[in-house]
Coordinates of C-alpha atoms in Angstrom, one line a residue:
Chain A
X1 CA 0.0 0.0 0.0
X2 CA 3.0 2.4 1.2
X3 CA 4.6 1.5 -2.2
X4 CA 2.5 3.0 -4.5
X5 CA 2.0 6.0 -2.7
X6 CA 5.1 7.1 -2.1
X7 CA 7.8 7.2 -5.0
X8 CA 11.0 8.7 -2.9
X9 CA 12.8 5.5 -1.6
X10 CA 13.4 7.9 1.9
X11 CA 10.4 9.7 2.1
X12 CA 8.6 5.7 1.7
X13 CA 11.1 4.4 4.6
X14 CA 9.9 7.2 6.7
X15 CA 6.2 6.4 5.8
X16 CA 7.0 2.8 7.0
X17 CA 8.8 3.9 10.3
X18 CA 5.9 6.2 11.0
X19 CA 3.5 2.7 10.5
X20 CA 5.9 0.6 12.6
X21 CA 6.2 3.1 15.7
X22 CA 2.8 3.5 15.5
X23 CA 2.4 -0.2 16.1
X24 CA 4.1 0.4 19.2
X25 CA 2.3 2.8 20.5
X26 CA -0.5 1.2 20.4
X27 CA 1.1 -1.3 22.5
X28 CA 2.2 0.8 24.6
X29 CA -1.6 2.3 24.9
X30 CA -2.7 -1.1 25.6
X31 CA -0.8 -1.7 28.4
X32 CA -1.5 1.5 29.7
X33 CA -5.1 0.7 30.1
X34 CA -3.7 -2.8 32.6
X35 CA -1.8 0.3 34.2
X36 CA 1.5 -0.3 32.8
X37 CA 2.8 3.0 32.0
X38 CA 5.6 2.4 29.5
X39 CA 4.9 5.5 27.5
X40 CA 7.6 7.9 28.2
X41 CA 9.9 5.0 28.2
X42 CA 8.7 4.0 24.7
X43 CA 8.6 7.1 23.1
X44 CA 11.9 8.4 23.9
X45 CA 13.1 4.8 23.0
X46 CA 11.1 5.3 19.4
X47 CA 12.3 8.8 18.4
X48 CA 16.1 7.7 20.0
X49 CA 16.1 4.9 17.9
X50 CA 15.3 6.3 14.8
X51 CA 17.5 9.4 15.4
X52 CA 20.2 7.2 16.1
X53 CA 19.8 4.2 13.1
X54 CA 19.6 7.2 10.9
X55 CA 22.7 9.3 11.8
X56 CA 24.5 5.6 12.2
X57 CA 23.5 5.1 8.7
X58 CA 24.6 8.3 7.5
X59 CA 28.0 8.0 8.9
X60 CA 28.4 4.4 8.1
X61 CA 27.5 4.8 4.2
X62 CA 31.2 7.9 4.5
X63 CA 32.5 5.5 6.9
X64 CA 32.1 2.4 4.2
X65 CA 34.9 3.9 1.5
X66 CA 37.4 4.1 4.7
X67 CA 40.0 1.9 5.3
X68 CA 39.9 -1.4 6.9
X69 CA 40.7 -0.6 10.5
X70 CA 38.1 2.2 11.2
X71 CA 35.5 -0.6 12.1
X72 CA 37.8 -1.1 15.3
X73 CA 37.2 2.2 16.3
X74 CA 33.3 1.8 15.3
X75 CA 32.6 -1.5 17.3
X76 CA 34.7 0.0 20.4
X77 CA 32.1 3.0 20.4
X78 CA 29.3 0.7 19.5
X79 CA 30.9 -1.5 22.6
X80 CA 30.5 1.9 24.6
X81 CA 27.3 2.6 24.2
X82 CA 26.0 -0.7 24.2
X83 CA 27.5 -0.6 28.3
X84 CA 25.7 2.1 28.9
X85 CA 22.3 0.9 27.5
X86 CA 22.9 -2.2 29.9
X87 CA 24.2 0.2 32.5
X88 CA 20.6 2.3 32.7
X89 CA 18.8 -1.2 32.5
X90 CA 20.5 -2.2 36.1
X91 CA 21.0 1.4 37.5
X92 CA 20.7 0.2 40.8
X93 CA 24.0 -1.9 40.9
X94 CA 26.4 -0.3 41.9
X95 CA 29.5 0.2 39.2
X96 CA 27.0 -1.1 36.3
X97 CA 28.1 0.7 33.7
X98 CA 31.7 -0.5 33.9
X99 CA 31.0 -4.1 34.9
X100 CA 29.1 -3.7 31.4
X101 CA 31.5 -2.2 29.5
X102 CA 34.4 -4.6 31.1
X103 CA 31.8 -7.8 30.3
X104 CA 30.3 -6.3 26.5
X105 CA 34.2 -5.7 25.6
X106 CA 35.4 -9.1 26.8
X107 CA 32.8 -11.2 25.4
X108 CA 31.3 -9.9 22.6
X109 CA 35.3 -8.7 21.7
X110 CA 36.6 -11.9 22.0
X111 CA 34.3 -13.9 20.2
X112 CA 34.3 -11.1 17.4
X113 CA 38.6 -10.7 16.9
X114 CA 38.5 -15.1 17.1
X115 CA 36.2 -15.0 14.9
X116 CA 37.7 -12.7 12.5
X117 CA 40.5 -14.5 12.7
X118 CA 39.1 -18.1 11.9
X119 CA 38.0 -16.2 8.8
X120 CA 34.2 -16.8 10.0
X121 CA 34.1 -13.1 9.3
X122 CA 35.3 -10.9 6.6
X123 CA 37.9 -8.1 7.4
X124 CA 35.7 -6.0 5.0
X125 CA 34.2 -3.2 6.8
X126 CA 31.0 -3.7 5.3
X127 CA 31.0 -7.2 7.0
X128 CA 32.7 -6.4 10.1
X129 CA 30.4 -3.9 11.3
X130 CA 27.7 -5.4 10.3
X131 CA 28.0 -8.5 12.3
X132 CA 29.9 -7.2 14.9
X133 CA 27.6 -5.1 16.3
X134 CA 24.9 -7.7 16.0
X135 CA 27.1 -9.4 18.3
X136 CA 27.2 -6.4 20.6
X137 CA 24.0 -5.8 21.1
X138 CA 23.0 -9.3 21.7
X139 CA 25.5 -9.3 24.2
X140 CA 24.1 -6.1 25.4
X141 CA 21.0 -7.4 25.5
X142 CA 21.8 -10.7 27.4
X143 CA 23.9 -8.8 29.7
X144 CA 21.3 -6.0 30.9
X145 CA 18.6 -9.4 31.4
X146 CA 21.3 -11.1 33.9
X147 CA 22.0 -8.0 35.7
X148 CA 18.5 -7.0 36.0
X149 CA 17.7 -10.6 37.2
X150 CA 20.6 -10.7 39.6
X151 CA 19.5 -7.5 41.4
X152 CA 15.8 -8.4 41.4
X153 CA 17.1 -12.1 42.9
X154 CA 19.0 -10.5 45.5
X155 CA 16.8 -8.2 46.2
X156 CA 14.2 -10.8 47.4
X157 CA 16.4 -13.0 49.6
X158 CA 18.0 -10.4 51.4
X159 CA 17.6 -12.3 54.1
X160 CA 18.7 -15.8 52.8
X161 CA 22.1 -13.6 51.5
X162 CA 22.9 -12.1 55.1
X163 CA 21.8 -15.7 56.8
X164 CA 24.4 -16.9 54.9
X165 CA 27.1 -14.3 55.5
X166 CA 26.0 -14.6 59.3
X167 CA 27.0 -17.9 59.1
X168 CA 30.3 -17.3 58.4
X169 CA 29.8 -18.2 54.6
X170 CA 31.6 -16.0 51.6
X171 CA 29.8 -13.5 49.7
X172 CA 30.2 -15.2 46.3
X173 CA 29.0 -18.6 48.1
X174 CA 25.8 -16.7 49.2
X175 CA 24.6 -15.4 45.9
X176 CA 25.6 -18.1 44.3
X177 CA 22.1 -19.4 43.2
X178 CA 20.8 -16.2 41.8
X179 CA 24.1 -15.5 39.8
X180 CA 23.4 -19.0 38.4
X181 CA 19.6 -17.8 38.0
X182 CA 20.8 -14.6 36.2
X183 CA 23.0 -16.7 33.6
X184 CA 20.2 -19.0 32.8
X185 CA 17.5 -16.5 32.2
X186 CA 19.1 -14.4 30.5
X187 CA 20.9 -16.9 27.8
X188 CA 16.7 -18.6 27.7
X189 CA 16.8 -15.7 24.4
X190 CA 19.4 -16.5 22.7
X191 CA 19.0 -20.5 23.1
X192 CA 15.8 -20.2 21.5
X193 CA 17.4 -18.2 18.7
X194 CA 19.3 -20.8 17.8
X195 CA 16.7 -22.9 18.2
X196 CA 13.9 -21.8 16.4
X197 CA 16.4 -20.6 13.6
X198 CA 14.8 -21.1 10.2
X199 CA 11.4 -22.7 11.8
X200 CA 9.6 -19.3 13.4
X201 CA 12.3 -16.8 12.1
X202 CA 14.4 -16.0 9.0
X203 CA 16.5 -13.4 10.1
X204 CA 17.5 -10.4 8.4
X205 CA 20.9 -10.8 7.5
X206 CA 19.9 -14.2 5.5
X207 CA 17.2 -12.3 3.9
X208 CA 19.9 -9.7 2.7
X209 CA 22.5 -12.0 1.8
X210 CA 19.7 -13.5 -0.6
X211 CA 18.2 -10.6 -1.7
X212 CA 21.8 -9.6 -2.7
X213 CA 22.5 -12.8 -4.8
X214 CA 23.8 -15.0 -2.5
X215 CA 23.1 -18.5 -3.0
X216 CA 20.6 -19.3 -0.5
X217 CA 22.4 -22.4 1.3
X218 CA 25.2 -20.5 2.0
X219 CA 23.2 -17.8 3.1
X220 CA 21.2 -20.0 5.7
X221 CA 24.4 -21.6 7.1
X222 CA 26.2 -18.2 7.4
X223 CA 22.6 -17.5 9.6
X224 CA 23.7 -20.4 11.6
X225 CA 27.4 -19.1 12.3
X226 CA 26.0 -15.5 13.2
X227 CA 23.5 -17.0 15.3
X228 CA 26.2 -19.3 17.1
X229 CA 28.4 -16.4 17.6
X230 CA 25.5 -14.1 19.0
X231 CA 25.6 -17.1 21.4
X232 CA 28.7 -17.3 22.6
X233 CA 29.3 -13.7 22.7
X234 CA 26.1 -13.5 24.8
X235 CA 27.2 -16.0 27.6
X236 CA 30.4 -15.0 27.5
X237 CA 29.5 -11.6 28.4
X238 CA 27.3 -12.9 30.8
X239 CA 29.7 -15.0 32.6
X240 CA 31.6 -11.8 32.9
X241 CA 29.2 -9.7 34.0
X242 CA 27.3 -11.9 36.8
X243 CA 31.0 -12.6 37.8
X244 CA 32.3 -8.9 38.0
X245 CA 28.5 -8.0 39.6
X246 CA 28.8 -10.7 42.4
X247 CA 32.0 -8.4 43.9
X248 CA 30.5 -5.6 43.9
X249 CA 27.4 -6.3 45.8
X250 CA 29.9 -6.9 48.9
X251 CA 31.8 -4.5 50.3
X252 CA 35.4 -5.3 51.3
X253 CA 34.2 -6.5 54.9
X254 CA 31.7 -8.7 53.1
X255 CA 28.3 -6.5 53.7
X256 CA 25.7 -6.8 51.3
X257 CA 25.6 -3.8 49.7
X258 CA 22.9 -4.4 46.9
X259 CA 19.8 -3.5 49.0
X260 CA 16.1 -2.7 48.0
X261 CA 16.5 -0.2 50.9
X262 CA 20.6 1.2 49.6
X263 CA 21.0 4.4 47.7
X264 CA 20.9 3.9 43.7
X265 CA 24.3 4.0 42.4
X266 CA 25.7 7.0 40.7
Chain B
X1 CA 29.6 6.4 79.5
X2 CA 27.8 3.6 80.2
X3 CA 30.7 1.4 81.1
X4 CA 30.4 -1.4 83.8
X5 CA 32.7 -2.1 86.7
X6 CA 34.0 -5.2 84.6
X7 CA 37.8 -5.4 84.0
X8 CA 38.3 -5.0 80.1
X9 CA 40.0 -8.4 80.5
X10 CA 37.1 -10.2 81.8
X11 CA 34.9 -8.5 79.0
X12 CA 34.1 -10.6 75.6
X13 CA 32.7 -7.4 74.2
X14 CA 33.0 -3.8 74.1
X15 CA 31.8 -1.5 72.0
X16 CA 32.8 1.8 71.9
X17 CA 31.4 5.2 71.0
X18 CA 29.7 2.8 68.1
X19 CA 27.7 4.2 65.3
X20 CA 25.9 4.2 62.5
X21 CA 24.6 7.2 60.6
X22 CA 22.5 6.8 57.0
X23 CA 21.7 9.6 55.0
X24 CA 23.0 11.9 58.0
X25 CA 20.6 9.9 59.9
X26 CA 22.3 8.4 63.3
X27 CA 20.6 5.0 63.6
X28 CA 22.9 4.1 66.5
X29 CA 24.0 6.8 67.7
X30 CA 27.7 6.6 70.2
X31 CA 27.2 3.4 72.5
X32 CA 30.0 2.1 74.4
X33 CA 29.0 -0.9 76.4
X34 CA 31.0 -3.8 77.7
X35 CA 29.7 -7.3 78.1
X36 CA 31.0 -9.6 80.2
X37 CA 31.8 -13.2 79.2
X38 CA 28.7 -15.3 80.1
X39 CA 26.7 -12.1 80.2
X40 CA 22.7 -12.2 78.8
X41 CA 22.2 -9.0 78.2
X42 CA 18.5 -8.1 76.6
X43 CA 18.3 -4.8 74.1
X44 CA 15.3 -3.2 74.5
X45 CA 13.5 -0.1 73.5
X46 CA 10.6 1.2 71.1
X47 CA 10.5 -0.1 67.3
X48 CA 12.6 1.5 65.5
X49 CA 15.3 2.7 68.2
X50 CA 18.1 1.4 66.5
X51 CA 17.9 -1.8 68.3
X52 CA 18.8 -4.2 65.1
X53 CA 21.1 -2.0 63.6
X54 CA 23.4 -1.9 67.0
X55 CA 23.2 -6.3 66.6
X56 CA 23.9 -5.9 63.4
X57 CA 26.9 -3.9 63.7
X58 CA 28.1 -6.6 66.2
X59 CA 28.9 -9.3 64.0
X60 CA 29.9 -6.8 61.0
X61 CA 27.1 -7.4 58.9
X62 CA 26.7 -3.3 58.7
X63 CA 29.7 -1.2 59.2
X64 CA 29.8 0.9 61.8
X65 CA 30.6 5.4 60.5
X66 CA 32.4 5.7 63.9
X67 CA 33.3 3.9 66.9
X68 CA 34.2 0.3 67.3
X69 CA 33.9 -3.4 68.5
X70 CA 36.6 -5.0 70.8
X71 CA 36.1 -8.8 70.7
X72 CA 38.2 -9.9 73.6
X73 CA 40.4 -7.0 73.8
X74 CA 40.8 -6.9 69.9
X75 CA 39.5 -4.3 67.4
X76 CA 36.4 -6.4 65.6
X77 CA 38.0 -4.4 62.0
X78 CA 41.5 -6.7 62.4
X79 CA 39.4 -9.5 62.8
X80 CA 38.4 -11.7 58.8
X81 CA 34.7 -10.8 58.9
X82 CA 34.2 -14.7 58.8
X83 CA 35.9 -15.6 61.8
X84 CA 33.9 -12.7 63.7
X85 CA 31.0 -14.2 62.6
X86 CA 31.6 -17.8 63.1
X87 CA 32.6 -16.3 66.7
X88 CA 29.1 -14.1 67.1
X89 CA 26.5 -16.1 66.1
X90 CA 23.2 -14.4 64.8
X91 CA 19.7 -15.8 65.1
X92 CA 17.3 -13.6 62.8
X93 CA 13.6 -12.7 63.2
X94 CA 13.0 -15.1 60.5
X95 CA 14.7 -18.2 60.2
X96 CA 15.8 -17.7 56.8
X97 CA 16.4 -21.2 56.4
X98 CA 18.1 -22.7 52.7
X99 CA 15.8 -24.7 50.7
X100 CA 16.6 -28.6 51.5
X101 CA 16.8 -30.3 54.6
X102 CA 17.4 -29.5 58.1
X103 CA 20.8 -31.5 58.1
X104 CA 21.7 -29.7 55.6
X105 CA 20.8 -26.4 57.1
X106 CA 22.9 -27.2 60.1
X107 CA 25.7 -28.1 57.7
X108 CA 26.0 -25.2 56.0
X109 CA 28.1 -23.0 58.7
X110 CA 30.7 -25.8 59.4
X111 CA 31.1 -26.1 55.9
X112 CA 32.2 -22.8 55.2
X113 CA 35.4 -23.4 56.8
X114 CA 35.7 -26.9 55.3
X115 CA 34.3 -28.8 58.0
X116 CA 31.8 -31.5 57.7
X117 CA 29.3 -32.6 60.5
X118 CA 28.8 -36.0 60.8
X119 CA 24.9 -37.4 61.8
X120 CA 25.5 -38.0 65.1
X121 CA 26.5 -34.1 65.5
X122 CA 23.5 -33.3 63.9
X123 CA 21.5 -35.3 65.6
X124 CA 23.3 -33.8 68.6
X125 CA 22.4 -30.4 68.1
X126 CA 19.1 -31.4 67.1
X127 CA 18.3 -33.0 70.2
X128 CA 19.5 -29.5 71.8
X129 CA 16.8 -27.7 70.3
X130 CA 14.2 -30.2 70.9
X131 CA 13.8 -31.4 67.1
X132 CA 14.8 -35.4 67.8
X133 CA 14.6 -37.4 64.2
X134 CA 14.2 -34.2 62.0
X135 CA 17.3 -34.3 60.2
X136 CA 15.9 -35.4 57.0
X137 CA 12.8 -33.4 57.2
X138 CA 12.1 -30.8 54.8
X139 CA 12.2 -27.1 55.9
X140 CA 9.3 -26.5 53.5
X141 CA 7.1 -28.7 55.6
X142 CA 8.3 -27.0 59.2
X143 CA 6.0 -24.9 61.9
X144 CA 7.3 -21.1 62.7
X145 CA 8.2 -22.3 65.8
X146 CA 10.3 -25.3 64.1
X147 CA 12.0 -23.3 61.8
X148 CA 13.6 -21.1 64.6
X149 CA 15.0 -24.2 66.4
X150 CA 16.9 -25.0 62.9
X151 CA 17.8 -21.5 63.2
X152 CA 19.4 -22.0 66.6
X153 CA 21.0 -25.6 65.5
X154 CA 22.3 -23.9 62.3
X155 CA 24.1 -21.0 64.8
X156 CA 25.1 -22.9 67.2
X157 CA 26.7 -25.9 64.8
X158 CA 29.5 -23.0 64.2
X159 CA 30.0 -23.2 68.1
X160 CA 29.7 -19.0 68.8
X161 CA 30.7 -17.7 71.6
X162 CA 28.4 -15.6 71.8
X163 CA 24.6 -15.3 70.8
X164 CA 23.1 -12.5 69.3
X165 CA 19.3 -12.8 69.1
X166 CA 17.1 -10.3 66.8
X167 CA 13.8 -10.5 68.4
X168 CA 13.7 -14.6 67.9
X169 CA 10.5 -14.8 69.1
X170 CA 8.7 -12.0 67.6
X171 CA 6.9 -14.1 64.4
X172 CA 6.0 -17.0 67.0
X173 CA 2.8 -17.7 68.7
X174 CA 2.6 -17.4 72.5
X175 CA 3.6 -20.6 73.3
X176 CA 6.6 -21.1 70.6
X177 CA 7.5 -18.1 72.2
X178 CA 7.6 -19.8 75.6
X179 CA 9.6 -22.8 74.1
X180 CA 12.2 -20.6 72.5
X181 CA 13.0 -18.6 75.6
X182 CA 13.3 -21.7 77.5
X183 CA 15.5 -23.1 74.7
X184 CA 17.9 -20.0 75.1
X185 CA 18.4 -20.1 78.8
X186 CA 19.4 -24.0 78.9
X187 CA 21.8 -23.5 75.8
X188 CA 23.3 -20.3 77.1
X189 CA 23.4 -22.1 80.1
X190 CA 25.1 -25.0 79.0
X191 CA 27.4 -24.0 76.7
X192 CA 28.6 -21.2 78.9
X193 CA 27.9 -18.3 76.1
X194 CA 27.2 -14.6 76.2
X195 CA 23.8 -13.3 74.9
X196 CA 23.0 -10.4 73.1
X197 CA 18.8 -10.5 72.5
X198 CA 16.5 -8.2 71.0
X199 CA 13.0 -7.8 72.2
X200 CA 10.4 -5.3 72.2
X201 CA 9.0 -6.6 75.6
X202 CA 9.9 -6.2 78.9
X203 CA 8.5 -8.9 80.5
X204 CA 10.9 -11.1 77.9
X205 CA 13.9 -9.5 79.1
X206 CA 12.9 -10.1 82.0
X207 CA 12.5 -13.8 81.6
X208 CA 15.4 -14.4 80.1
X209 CA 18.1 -11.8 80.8
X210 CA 20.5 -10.9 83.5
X211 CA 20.8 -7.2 82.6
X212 CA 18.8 -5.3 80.3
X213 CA 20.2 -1.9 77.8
X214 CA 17.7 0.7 76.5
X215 CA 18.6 2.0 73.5
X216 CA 16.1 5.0 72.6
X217 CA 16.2 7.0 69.2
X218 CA 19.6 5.1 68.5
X219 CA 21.3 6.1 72.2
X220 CA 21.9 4.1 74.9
X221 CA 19.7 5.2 77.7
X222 CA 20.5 2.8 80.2
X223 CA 22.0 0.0 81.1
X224 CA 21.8 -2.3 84.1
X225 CA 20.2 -5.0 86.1
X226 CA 16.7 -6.1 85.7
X227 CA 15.9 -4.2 88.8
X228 CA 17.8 -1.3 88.3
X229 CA 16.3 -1.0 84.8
X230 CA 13.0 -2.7 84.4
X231 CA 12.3 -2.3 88.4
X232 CA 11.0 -6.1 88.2
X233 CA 12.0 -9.4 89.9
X234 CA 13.1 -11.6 87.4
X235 CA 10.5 -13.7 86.8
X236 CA 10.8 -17.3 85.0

């Protein structure tokens, strides 16, 4: 429908943004009436993320006819703000944002510089980016979900954690179930990526590949590596994070220090 | 200064000028006290006094802003947080008991420091607290009044020497109330500790204390015998 009415390829992308936030909102409007209020959180999340895919876009297409190592430099800012997108998720941690950044760089790094190394992917910018920062912002993704779960764990066994430490026991052996908690539920995502991949979901970057001239077999096991990757960099990450988390919810004389009741972190 | 005629020596705990401020808020607020070794001392005062937070500076669990803990003559801040502790032993409101069973409640202190209790330990402490042949039991499947004697088995399994009691009684019905206090004198009694308990009422202090401490809008108000304090007989 959006096709024939609008001839500029931008002004018809806009047209279809303006259909697909609108979707949202009415989401967002439908919670709202079970007293959910998402909205402000949505619509600064809608207009941020089109603000930013665009000017990302922009930069990229100049960015593109660079040399090789520039995407470095793009995936370490990626890396940046993907830490603090986690960070805001689990503002209540104390030291979040660079527990994110530490775990985000780690993981997702690693498993993007092996990867690139094995040859899995291309050096070319206009691979390297690409995938990498899918990479990152699964990892992101995985990473604000086990934080978030960690603190709301601890939060509700307060008493089970000091119990513990009252008993003489160390602070990583009292947390120890909800750090384990926190790695599960947050991977549950990302296993059922893999899982479902090519039964509920083709995902984008096959479609491209094909729609570019790929042959499709190739295309559907290269969906298969990325997916694998988003894994690993995912739990990687993860591990990183709940471990780098668990030490800083104890203070250096072993008091719980991520309270329902402590002063959000700054 | 509320100090007692005590020799330091003789003394298994002194606090001194302890406190605690949050937000600029002074939840315990300079209390220097010393305890002497056998001592049961009861903490009392309105809700919200500052009568938890001053426990739970004792075994480290908050940090005191000023002041400090002697345990036996040493500074509580030279001493690992673990070993204090093991050393204080802290019996919660709630039970807080691990999910699994009551054995392995009572195992998990000893473990800590690599220690494992055999059954007839367990069934040792058990019998202490008046749960014969629960061992295997579920703590799911335990009464209030059950779950605070695995409390006291778990506590006491790390062999403290001393107690510190934050209002043990207060979820429990009258008489689980009864049965704890009676449980507390005969194990303070036996084992020969010092006792530290929290209570909003008097008339528990009175059945189970020696000396009684007041602690009112986070200050010591006074500190004493029953009779000097409460003005009652002790009455069991």
């Amino acid at each position: 429908m959006l096709n024939g009415l609008f001839k500029s390829q931008l002004i018809l992308g806009l047209a279809q943004a303006g259909v697909a936030a609108l979707a949202a909102i009415a989401v967002m409007l439908l919670a709202r009436r079970r007293h959910i209020h998402l909205e402000r959180e949505t619509l600064v999340a809608l207009v941020r993320g089109l603000a930013q895919i665009t000017i990302v876009g922009s930069i990229l297409v100049l960015m593109l006819r660079g040399p090789r190592w520039t995407s470095v430099f793009i995936l370490a800012a990626m890396t940046v703000a993907a830490a603090a997108t986690s960070a805001r998720r689990a503002k209540r941690i104390p030291g979040a944002f660079r527990v994110s950044l530490y775990a985000i760089a780690a993981g997702a790094g690693s498993v993007i510089a092996l990867m690139t190394f094995a040859g899995a992917i291309d050096t070319a910018i206009t691979a390297l980016v690409p995938v990498g920062s899918m990479l990152i912002a699964n990892a992101m993704n995985t990473n604000g979900l086990a934080l978030d779960r960690f603190r709301s764990d601890v939060h509700a066994h307060v008493g089970h954690v000091e119990a513990a430490l009252a008993l003489g026991a160390a602070p990583e052996e009292t947390v120890a179930p909800y750090v384990q908690a926190a790695y599960q539920a947050s991977l549950i995502p990302a296993i059922d990526n893999l899982r479902s991949l090519g039964i509920v979901w083709i995902p984008g970057l096959m479609a491209g590949m094909v729609l570019s001239g790929s042959p499709p077999l190739y295309a559907a096991v290269y969906q298969f590596v990325v997916i694998a990757m988003i894994f690993a960099a995912s739990g990687l990450t993860c591990l990183i994070s709940t471990t780098l988390i668990r030490e800083r919810a104890f203070s250096p004389a072993e008091q719980l220090l991520l309270r329902p009741d402590a002063a959000p972190a700054r | 200064m509320h100090f007692t005629s005590m020799a330091a020596s003789a003394s298994i705990l002194r606090t001194e000028h302890l406190t605690r401020a949050v937000d600029g808020r002074r939840i315990v607020d300079d209390i220097s006290i010393e305890v002497p070794r056998g001592d049961v001392l009861a903490i009392v005062g309105p809700s919200g006094a500052g009568k938890s937070s001053f426990l739970r500076l004792l075994n480290r669990l908050d940090e005191p802003t000023g002041g400090t803990s002697y345990v036996d003559g040493r500074d509580y801040r030279e001493i690992p947080p673990r070993v204090l502790r093991r050393r204080l032993g802290m019996v919660m409101q709630t039970p807080f008991l691990f999910p699994g069973t009551v054995a392995e409640n009572i195992r998990f202190g000893p473990r800590q420091h690599g220690e494992t209790l055999d059954d007839e330990a367990i069934a040792l402490l058990l019998e202490q607290v008046a749960l014969p042949g629960f061992a295997t039991r579920n703590v799911a499947n335990l009464s209030g009044g059950e779950a605070q004697r695995v409390a006291f088995a778990r506590c006491l399994a790390n062999s403290p020497e001393v107690l510190l009691l934050d209002e043990p009684t207060s979820a429990l019905d009258d008489v689980a109330k009864r049965e704890i206090e009676a449980l507390v004198r005969k194990i303070v009694e036996a084992r020969r500790l010092t006792c530290l308990i929290v209570t909003h009422d008097s008339a528990q202090a009175a059945r189970v204390a020696q000396r009684v401490m007041v602690i009112e809008s986070g200050k010591l108000s006074r500190i004493g015998s029953l009779q000097e304090v409460l003005g009652a007989e002790r009455t069991v």
